[in-house]
Coordinates of C-alpha atoms in Angstrom, one line a residue:
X1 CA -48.9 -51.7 -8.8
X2 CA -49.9 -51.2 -5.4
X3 CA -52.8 -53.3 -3.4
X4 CA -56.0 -51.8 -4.3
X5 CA -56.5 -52.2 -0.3
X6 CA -53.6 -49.4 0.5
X7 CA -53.8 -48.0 -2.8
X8 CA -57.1 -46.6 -3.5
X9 CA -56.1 -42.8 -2.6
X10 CA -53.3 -42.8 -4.4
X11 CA -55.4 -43.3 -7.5
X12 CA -57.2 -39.8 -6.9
X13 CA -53.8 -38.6 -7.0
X14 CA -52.8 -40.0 -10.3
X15 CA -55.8 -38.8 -11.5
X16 CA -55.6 -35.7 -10.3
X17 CA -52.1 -34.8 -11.7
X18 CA -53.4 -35.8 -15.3
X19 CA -56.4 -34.1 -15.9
X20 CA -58.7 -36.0 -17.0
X21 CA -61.7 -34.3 -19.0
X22 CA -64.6 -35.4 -20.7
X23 CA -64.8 -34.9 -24.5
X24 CA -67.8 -33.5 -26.4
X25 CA -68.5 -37.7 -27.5
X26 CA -69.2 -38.5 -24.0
X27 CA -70.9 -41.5 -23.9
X28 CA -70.3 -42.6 -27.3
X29 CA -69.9 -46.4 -27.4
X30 CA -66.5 -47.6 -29.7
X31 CA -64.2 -50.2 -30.2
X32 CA -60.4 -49.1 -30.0
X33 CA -57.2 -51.8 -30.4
X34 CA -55.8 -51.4 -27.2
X35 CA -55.8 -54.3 -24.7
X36 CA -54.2 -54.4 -21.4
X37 CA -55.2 -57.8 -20.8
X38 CA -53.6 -60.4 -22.7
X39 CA -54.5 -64.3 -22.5
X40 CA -53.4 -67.1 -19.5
X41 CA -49.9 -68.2 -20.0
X42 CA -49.1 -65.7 -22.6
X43 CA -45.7 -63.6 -23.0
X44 CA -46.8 -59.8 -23.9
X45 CA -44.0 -58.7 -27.1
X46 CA -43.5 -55.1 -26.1
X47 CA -41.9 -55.0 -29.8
X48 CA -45.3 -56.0 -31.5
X49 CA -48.4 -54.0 -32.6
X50 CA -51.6 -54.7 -30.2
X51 CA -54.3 -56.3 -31.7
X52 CA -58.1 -55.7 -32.1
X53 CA -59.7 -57.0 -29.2
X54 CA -62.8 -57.9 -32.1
X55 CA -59.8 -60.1 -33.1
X56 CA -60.5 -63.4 -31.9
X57 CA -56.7 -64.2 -32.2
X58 CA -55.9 -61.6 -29.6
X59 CA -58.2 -63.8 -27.3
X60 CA -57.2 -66.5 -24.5
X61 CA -57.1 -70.1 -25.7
X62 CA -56.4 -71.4 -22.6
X63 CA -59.9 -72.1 -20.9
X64 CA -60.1 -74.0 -17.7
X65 CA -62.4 -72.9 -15.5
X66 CA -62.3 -72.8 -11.6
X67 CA -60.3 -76.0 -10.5
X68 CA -59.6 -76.8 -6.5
X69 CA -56.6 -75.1 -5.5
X70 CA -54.9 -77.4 -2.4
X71 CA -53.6 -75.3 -0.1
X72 CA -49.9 -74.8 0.6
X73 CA -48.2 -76.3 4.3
X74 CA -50.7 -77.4 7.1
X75 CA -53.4 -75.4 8.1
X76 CA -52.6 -74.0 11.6
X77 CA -55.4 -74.9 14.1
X78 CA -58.4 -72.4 14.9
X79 CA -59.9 -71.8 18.3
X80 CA -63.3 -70.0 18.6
X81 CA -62.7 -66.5 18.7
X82 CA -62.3 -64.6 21.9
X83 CA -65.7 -62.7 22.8
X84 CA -65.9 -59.3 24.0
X85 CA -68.3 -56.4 24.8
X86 CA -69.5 -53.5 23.1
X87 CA -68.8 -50.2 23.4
X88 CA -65.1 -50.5 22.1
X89 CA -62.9 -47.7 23.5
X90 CA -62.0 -45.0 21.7
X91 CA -62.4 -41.9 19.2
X92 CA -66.0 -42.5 17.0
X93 CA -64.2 -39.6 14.4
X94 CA -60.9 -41.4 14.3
X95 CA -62.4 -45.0 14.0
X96 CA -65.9 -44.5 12.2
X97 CA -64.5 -44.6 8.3
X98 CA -63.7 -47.9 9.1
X99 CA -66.7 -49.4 11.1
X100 CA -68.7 -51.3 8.9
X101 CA -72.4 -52.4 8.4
X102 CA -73.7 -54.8 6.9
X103 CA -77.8 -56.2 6.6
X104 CA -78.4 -59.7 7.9
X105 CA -80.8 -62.1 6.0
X106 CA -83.1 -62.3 8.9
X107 CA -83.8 -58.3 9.5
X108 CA -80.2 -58.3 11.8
X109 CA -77.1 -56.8 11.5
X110 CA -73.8 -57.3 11.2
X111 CA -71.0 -54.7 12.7
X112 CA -67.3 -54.9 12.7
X113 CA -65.4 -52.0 15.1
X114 CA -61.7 -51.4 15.1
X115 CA -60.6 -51.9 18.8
X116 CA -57.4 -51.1 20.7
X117 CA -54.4 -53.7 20.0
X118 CA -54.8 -54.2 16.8
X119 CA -58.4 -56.2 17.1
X120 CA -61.5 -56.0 15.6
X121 CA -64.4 -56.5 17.1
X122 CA -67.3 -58.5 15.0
X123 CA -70.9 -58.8 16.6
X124 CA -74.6 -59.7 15.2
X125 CA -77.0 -57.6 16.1
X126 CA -81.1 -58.4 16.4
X127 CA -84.0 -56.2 16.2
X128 CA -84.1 -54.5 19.3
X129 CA -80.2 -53.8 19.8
X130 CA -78.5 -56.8 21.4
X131 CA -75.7 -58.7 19.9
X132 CA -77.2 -62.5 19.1
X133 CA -75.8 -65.4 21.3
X134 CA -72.1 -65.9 20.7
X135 CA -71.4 -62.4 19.5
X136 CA -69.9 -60.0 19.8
X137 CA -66.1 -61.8 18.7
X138 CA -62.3 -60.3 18.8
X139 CA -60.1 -61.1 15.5
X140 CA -56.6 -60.3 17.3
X141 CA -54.2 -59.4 15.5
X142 CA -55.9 -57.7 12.4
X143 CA -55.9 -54.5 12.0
X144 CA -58.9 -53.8 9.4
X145 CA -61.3 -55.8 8.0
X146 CA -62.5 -54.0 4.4
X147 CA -65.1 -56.3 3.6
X148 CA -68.2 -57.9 6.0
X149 CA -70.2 -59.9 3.4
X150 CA -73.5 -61.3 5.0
X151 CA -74.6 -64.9 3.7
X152 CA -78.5 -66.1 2.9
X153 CA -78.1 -68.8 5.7
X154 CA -77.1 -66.3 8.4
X155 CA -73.3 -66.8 8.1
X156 CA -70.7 -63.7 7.3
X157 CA -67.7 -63.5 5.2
X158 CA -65.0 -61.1 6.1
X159 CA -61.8 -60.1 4.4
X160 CA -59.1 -59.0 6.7
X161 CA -55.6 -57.3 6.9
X162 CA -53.7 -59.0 10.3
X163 CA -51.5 -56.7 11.7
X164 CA -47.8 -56.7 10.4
X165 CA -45.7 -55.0 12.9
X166 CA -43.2 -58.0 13.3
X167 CA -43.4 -57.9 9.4
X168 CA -44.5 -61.5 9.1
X169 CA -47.6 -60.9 7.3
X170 CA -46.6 -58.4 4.3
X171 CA -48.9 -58.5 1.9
X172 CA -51.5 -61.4 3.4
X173 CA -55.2 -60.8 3.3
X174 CA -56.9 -63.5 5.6
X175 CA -60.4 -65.0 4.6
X176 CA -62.9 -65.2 7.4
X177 CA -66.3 -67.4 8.0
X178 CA -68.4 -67.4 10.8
X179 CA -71.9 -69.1 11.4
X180 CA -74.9 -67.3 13.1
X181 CA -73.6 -68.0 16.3
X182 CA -69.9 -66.9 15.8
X183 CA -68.5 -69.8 15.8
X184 CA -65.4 -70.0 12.8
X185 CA -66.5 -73.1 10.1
X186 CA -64.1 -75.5 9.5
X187 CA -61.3 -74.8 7.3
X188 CA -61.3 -71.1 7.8
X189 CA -59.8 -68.6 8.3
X190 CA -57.9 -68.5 5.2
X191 CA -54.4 -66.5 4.3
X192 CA -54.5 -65.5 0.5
X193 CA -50.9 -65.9 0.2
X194 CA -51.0 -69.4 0.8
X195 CA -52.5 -69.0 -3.1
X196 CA -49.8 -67.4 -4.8
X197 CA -51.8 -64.2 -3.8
X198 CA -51.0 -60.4 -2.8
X199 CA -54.4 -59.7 -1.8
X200 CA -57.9 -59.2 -3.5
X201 CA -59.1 -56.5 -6.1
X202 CA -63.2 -57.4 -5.6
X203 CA -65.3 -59.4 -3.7
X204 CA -68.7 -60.9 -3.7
X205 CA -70.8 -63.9 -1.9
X206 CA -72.7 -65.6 -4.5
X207 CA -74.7 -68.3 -3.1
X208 CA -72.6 -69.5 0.1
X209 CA -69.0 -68.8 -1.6
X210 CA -66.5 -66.0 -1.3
X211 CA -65.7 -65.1 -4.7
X212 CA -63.2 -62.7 -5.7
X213 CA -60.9 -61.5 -8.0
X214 CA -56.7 -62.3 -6.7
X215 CA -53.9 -60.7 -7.3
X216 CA -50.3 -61.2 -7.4
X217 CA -47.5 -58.7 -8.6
X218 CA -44.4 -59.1 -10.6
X219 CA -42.6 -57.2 -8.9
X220 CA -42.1 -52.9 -8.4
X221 CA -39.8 -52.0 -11.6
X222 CA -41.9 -53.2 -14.7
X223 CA -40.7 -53.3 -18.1
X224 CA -42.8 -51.0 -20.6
X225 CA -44.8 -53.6 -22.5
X226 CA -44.6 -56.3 -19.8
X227 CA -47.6 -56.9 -17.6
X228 CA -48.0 -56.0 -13.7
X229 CA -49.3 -58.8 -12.4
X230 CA -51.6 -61.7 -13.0
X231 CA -55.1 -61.9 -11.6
X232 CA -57.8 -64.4 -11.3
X233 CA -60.8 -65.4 -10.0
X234 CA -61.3 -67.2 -6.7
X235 CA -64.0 -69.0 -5.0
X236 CA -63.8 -70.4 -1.7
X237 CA -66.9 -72.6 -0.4
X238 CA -68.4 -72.5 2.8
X239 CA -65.9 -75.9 3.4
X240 CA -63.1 -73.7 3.3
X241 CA -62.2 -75.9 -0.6
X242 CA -60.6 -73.0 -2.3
X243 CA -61.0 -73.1 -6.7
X244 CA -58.9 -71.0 -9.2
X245 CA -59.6 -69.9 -12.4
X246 CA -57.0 -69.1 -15.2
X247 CA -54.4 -66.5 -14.5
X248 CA -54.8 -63.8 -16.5
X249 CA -51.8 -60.7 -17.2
X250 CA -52.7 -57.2 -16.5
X251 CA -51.5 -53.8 -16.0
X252 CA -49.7 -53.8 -19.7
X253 CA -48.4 -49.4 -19.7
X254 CA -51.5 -48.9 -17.5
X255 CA -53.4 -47.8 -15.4
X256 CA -55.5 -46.9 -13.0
X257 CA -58.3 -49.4 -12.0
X258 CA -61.2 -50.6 -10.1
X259 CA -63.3 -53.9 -10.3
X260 CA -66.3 -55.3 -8.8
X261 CA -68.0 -58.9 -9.0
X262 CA -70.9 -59.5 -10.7
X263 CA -73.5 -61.6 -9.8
X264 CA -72.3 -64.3 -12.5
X265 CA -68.9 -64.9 -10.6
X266 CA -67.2 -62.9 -13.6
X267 CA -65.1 -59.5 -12.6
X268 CA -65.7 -56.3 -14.5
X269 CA -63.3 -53.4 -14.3
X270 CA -62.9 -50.2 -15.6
X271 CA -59.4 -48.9 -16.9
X272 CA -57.6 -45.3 -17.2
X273 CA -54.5 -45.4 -19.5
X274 CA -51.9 -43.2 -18.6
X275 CA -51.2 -42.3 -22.1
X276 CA -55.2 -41.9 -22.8
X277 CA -56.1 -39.3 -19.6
X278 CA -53.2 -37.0 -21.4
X279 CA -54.6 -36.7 -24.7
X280 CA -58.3 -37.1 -23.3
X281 CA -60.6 -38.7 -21.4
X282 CA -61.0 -42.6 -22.4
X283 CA -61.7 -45.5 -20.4
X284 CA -61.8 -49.3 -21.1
X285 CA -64.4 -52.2 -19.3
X286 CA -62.4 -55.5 -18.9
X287 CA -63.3 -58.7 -17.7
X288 CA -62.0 -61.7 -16.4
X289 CA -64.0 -64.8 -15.7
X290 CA -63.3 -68.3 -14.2
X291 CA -61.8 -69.4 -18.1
X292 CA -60.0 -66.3 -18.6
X293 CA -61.1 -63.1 -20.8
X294 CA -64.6 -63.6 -21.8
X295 CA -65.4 -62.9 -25.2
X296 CA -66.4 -59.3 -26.2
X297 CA -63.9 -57.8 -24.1
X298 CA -62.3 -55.1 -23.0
X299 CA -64.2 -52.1 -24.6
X300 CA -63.2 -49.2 -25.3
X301 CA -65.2 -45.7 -24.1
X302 CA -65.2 -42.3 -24.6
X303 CA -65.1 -40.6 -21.4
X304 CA -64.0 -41.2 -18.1
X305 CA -65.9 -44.6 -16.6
X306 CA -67.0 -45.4 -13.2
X307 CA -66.3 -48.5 -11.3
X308 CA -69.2 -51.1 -12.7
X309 CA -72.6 -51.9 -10.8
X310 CA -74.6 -54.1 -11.2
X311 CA -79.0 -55.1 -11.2
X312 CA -80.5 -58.5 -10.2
X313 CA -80.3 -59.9 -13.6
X314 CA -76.3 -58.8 -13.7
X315 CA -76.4 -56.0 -16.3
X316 CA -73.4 -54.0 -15.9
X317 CA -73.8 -50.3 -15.3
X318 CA -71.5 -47.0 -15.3
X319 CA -71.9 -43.1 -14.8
X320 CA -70.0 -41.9 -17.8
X321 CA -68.8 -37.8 -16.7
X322 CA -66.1 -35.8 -15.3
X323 CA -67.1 -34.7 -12.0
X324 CA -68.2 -31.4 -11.7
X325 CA -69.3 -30.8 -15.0
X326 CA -72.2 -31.6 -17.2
X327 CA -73.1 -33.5 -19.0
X328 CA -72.9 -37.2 -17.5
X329 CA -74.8 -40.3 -18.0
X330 CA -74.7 -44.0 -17.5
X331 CA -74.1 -46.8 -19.9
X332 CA -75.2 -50.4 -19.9
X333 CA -73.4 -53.5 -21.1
X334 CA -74.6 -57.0 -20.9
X335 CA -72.4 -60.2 -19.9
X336 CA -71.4 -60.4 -23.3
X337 CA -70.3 -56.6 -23.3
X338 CA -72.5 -55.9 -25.9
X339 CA -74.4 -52.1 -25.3
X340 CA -78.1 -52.3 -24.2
X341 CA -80.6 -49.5 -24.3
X342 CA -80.8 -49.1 -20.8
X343 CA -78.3 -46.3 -21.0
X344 CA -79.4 -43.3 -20.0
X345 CA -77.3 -40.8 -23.2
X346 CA -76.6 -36.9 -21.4
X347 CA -78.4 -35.6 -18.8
X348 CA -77.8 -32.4 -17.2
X349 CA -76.6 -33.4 -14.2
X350 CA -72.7 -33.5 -13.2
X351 CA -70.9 -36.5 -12.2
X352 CA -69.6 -36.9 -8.5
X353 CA -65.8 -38.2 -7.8
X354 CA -65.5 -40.4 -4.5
X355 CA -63.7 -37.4 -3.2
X356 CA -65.1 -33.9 -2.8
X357 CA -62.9 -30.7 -3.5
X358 CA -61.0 -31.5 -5.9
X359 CA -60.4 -27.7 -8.2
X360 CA -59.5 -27.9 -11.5
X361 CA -59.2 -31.1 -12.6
X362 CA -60.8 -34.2 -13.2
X363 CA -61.3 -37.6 -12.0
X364 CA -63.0 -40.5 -12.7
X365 CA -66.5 -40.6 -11.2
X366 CA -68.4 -42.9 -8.2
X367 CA -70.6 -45.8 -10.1
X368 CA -74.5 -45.2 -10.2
X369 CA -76.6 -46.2 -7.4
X370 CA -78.7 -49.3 -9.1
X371 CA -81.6 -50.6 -7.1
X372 CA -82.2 -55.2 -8.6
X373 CA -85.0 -54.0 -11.1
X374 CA -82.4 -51.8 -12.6
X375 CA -83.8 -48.3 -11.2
X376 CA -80.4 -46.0 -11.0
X377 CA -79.7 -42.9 -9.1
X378 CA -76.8 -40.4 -10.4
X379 CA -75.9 -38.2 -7.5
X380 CA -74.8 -34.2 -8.6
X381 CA -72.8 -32.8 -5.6
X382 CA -71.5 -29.7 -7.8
X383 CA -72.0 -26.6 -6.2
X384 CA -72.2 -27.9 -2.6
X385 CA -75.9 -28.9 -3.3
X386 CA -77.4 -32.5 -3.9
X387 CA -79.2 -33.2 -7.2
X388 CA -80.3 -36.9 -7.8
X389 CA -81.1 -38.2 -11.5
X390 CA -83.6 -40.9 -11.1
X391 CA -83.8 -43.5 -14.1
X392 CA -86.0 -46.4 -14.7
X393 CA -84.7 -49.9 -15.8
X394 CA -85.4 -47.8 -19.7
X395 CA -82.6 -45.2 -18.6
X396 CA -85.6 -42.9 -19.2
X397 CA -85.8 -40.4 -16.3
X398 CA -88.8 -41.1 -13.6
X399 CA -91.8 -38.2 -13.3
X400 CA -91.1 -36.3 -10.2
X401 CA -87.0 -36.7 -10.7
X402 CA -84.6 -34.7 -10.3
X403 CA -84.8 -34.6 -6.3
X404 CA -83.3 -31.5 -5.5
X405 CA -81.7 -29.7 -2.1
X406 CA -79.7 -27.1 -1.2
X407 CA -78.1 -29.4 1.4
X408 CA -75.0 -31.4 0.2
X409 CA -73.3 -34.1 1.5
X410 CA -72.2 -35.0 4.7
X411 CA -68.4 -35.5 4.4
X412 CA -66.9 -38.2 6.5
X413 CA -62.9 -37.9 6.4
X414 CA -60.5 -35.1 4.7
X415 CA -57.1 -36.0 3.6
X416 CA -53.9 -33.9 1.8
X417 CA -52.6 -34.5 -1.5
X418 CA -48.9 -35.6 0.6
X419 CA -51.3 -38.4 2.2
X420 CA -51.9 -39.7 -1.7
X421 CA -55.2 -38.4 -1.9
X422 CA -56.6 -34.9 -1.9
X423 CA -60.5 -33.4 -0.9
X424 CA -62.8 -35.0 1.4
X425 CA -64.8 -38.5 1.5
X426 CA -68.3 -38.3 1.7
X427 CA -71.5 -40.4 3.0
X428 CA -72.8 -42.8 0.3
X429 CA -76.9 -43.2 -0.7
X430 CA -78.4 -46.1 -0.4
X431 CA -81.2 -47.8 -1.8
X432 CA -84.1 -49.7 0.0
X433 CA -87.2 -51.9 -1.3
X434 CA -89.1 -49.9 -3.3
X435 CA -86.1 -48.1 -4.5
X436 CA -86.9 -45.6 -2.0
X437 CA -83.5 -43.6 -1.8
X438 CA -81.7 -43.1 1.8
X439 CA -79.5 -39.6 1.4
X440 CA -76.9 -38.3 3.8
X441 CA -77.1 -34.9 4.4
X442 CA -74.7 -32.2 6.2
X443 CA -76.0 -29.9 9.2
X444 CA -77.4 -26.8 8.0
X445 CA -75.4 -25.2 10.9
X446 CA -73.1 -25.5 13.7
X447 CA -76.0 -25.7 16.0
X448 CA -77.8 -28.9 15.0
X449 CA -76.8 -32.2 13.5
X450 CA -76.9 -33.6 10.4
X451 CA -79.8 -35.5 8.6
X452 CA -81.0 -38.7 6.6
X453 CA -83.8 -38.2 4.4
X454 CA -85.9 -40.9 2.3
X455 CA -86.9 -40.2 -1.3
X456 CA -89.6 -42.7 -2.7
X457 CA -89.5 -43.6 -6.2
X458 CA -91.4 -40.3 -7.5
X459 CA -89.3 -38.3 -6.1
X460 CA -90.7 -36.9 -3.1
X461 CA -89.8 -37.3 0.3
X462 CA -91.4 -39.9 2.6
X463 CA -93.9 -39.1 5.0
X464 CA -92.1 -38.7 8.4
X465 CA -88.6 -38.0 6.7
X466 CA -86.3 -36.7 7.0
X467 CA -84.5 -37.6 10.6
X468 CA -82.6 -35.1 12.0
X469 CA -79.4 -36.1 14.7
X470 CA -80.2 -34.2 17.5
X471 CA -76.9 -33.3 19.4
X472 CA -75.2 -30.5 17.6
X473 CA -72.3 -31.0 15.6
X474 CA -73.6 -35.0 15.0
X475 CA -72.6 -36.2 11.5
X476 CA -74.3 -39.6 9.9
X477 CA -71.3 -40.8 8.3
X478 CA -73.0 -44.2 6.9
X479 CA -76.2 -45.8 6.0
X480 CA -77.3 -49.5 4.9
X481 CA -80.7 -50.3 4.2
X482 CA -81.7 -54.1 4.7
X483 CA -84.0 -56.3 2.7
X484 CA -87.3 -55.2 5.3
X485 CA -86.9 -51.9 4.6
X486 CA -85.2 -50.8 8.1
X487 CA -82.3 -48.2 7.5
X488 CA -79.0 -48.5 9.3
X489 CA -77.0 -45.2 10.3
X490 CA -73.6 -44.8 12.0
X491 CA -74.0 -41.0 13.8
X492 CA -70.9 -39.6 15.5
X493 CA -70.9 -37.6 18.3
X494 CA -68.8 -34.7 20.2
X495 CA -68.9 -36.1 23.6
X496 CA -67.8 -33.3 26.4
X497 CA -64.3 -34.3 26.8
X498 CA -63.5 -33.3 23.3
X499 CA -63.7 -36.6 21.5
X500 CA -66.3 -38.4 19.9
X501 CA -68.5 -41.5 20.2
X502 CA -70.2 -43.4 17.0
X503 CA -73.6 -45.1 17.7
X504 CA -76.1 -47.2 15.2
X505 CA -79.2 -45.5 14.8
X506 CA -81.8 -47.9 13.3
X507 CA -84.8 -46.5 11.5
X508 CA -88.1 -48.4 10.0
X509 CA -89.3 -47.2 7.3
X510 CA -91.7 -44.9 8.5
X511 CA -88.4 -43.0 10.4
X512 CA -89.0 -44.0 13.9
X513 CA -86.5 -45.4 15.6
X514 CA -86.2 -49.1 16.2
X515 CA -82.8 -49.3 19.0
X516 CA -79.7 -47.0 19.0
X517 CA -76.3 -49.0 19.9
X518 CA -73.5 -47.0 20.8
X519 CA -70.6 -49.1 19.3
X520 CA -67.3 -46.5 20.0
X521 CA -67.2 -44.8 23.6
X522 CA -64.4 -42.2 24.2

């Protein structure tokens, strides 16, 4: 199984090749005896029958819980990072997919830019623009950094990949922690492999720790009836003391995957049998917690399941749909995956993939947009126009919803099915206080730029919206929205020589415009 960190667009590929399609029963809720997680310290018998997962027999018995983990050799010694300046040199359409944004808790934000020489450039910025004291910082030698997780007491988390061209890092993921003022805390960074880890398949802060969800593979040639790997959950506090939980065996003649963290420290996945996508569309949510499996899992769906998501009070929700055809819908499952009636049953709207153009064939689709009283949005982007589904915390649909325009999405990157994936990435919503909706939206023509329009909860569009990019040929390829309402957007720009810069537009939410902060100069 490859890392989810190189692997994700070979999964479109799989998925692509096998057809997935939704059956009539779409979001009909069963139980089926298939398991491709099997209990800590167990020995899968590829010669034996599976077993119900309602049987309690076919559950772990080993329950430990998270335990501190020492970590293996000496820690090497940490100097604060190297500072730098802002803008980074460079292309903004070769480097933007992999900028990231993230809200502060104090109404900043936090930015991390690819740089030349394999660097990446972290910085803090404040209301008006400027990077905070002590920021921006260099990571040398790392060549991406997936994940920039802001903390409630002004800290970040980062997960990063260090570059690998002398081939002494293969497969390490290194764990970051920096205070408000950039300097590293003590005990960081942190190399997963020092673990027993290949790398991470989620990741979460919850309170001031860095939980996630390790890895490690058994090796490339598996055995039919043997398991992939063994995962676990992680939790590293703001110390640097690392904790397991129990190892748990996955990947038994599966599958495609994808996990998040909830907010109770437990990770949720959604699986795609090989066998199952043949015959039909079927998709199973699995768990693993600190202890292991928790009980009432994995369950078994009809239809092709989204990556979970998850409200304030940690209810787990998925869009249910093939993308590109109706119907779709979500469905909500409690920590003890038991079904709530928060689900939404078929709507008329089509599920959207995470990559756009796909003919023919299905895939599974992108999770719901869920806003911490539960609200959900379920984006259409069939027929290169933008429908939006919005549901209440009920799954009843909200007056004034479907929000509807003839302008899709903006796309942000292509890629060809030889590069493991096939059709075109696209913006993401996001959702503010208020669960006013922030959409991304393509340039009506060649001649102006693309847009960002706010959608208030009854589905009309907010006074002063939407915000249109000036220069033409500008795309929004990103937006964040922070706790205070003000909306983040990365805009790229054709600059005169050819290439293209990528600049932070910040909005308030009334749309006018707080600082812009070109981060990527050509």
């Amino acid at each position: 199984k490859a890392s989810p960190r190189t692997g994700r667009l070979a999964v479109v590929a799989v998925v692509v090749l096998l057809g997935v399609g939704l059956g009539a029963a779409a979001l009909v809720y069963l139980q089926r005896p298939v398991d491709p997680l099997v209990g800590a310290g167990s020995s899968p018998d590829p010669s034996s029958a599976p077993r119900s997962s309602t049987d309690p027999t076919s559950r772990p018995t080993h329950r430990v819980g998270l335990a501190p983990q020492p970590p293996v050799g000496t820690p090497r010694p940490i100097d604060r990072p190297a500072t730098a300046s802002l803008p980074v040199r460079g292309s903004g359409r070769d480097l933007g997919t992999r900028i990231q944004l993230a809200p502060g808790a104090a109404g900043d934000l936090f930015v991390s830019v690819p740089a030349p020489g394999a660097r990446i450039l972290v910085t803090l910025v404040d209301a008006v623009g400027r990077s905070r004291p002590g920021w921006p910082i260099v990571l040398d030698r790392t060549t991406s950094c997936d994940e920039l997780l802001p903390v409630e007491d002004g800290s970040v988390r980062l997960l990063c990949t260090p570059d690998n061209r002398d081939g002494s890092m293969t497969g390490v993921v290194r764990a970051h922690a920096f205070d408000a003022s950039g300097n590293a805390l003590p005990g960081w960074p942190i190399d997963l492999d020092r673990y027993g880890a290949d790398g991470s398949f989620a990741e979460r802060v919850i309170g001031d720790e860095l939980t996630f969800l390790a890895w490690k593979s058994l090796g490339a040639q598996i055995e039919a009836g043997k398991p992939a790997g063994h995962a676990w959950i992680v939790a590293i506090a703001a110390d640097g003391t690392v904790a397991a939980g129990s190892k748990v065996s996955y990947g038994i003649d599966c599958c495609i995957d994808t996990w998040a963290i909830g907010p109770d420290g437990v990770a949720y996945g959604t699986v795609h049998h090989f066998a199952d996508t043949r015959a039909g569309a079927m998709s199973e949510l699995v768990a693993i917690g600190p202890t292991g499996v928790p009980d009432g899992f994995p369950i078994t769906i009809v239809g092709s399941a989204s990556q979970p998501a998850f409200d304030a009070a940690g209810l787990i929700h998925l869009t249910v749909g093939t993308p590109n055809e109706r119907p779709s819908g979500t469905l909500v499952f409690d920590g003890a995956g038991r079904t709530t009636a928060a689900g939404s049953g078929e709507l008329d709207v089509a599920a959207t993939s995470e990559f756009l153009g796909i003919e023919g064939t299905g895939s599974f689709p992108v999770a719901p947009l869920v806003g911490r009283d539960g609200v959900t949005y379920l984006i259409d982007l069939s027929g290169g126009a933008t429908t939006v589904a919005g549901l209440d915390p009920s799954g009843r649909a909200m007056t004034g919803w479907p929000y509807r325009s003839d302008l899709g999405p903006q796309r942000t990157r292509s890629c060809r099915a030889g590069d493991g994936c096939e059709g075109s990435a696209w913006a993401a919503p996001a959702a503010g206080p208020d669960n006013v909706l922030y959409l991304v939206q393509a340039a009506t023509s060649s001649s102006v730029g693309g847009s960002i329009v706010a959608v208030g909860q009854d589905g009309v569009v907010v006074d002063g919206w939407p915000v249109g990019l000036r220069r033409a040929g500008s795309e929004a390829w990103s937006v964040v929205v922070g706790p205070d309402g003000n909306a983040s957007v990365l805009a790229v720009e054709p600059e005169p020589n050819g290439s293209h810069s990528a600049t932070i537009l910040s909005l308030a939410p009334d749309s006018s415009v707080r600082y812009t902060l070109t981060v990527v100069e050509p």
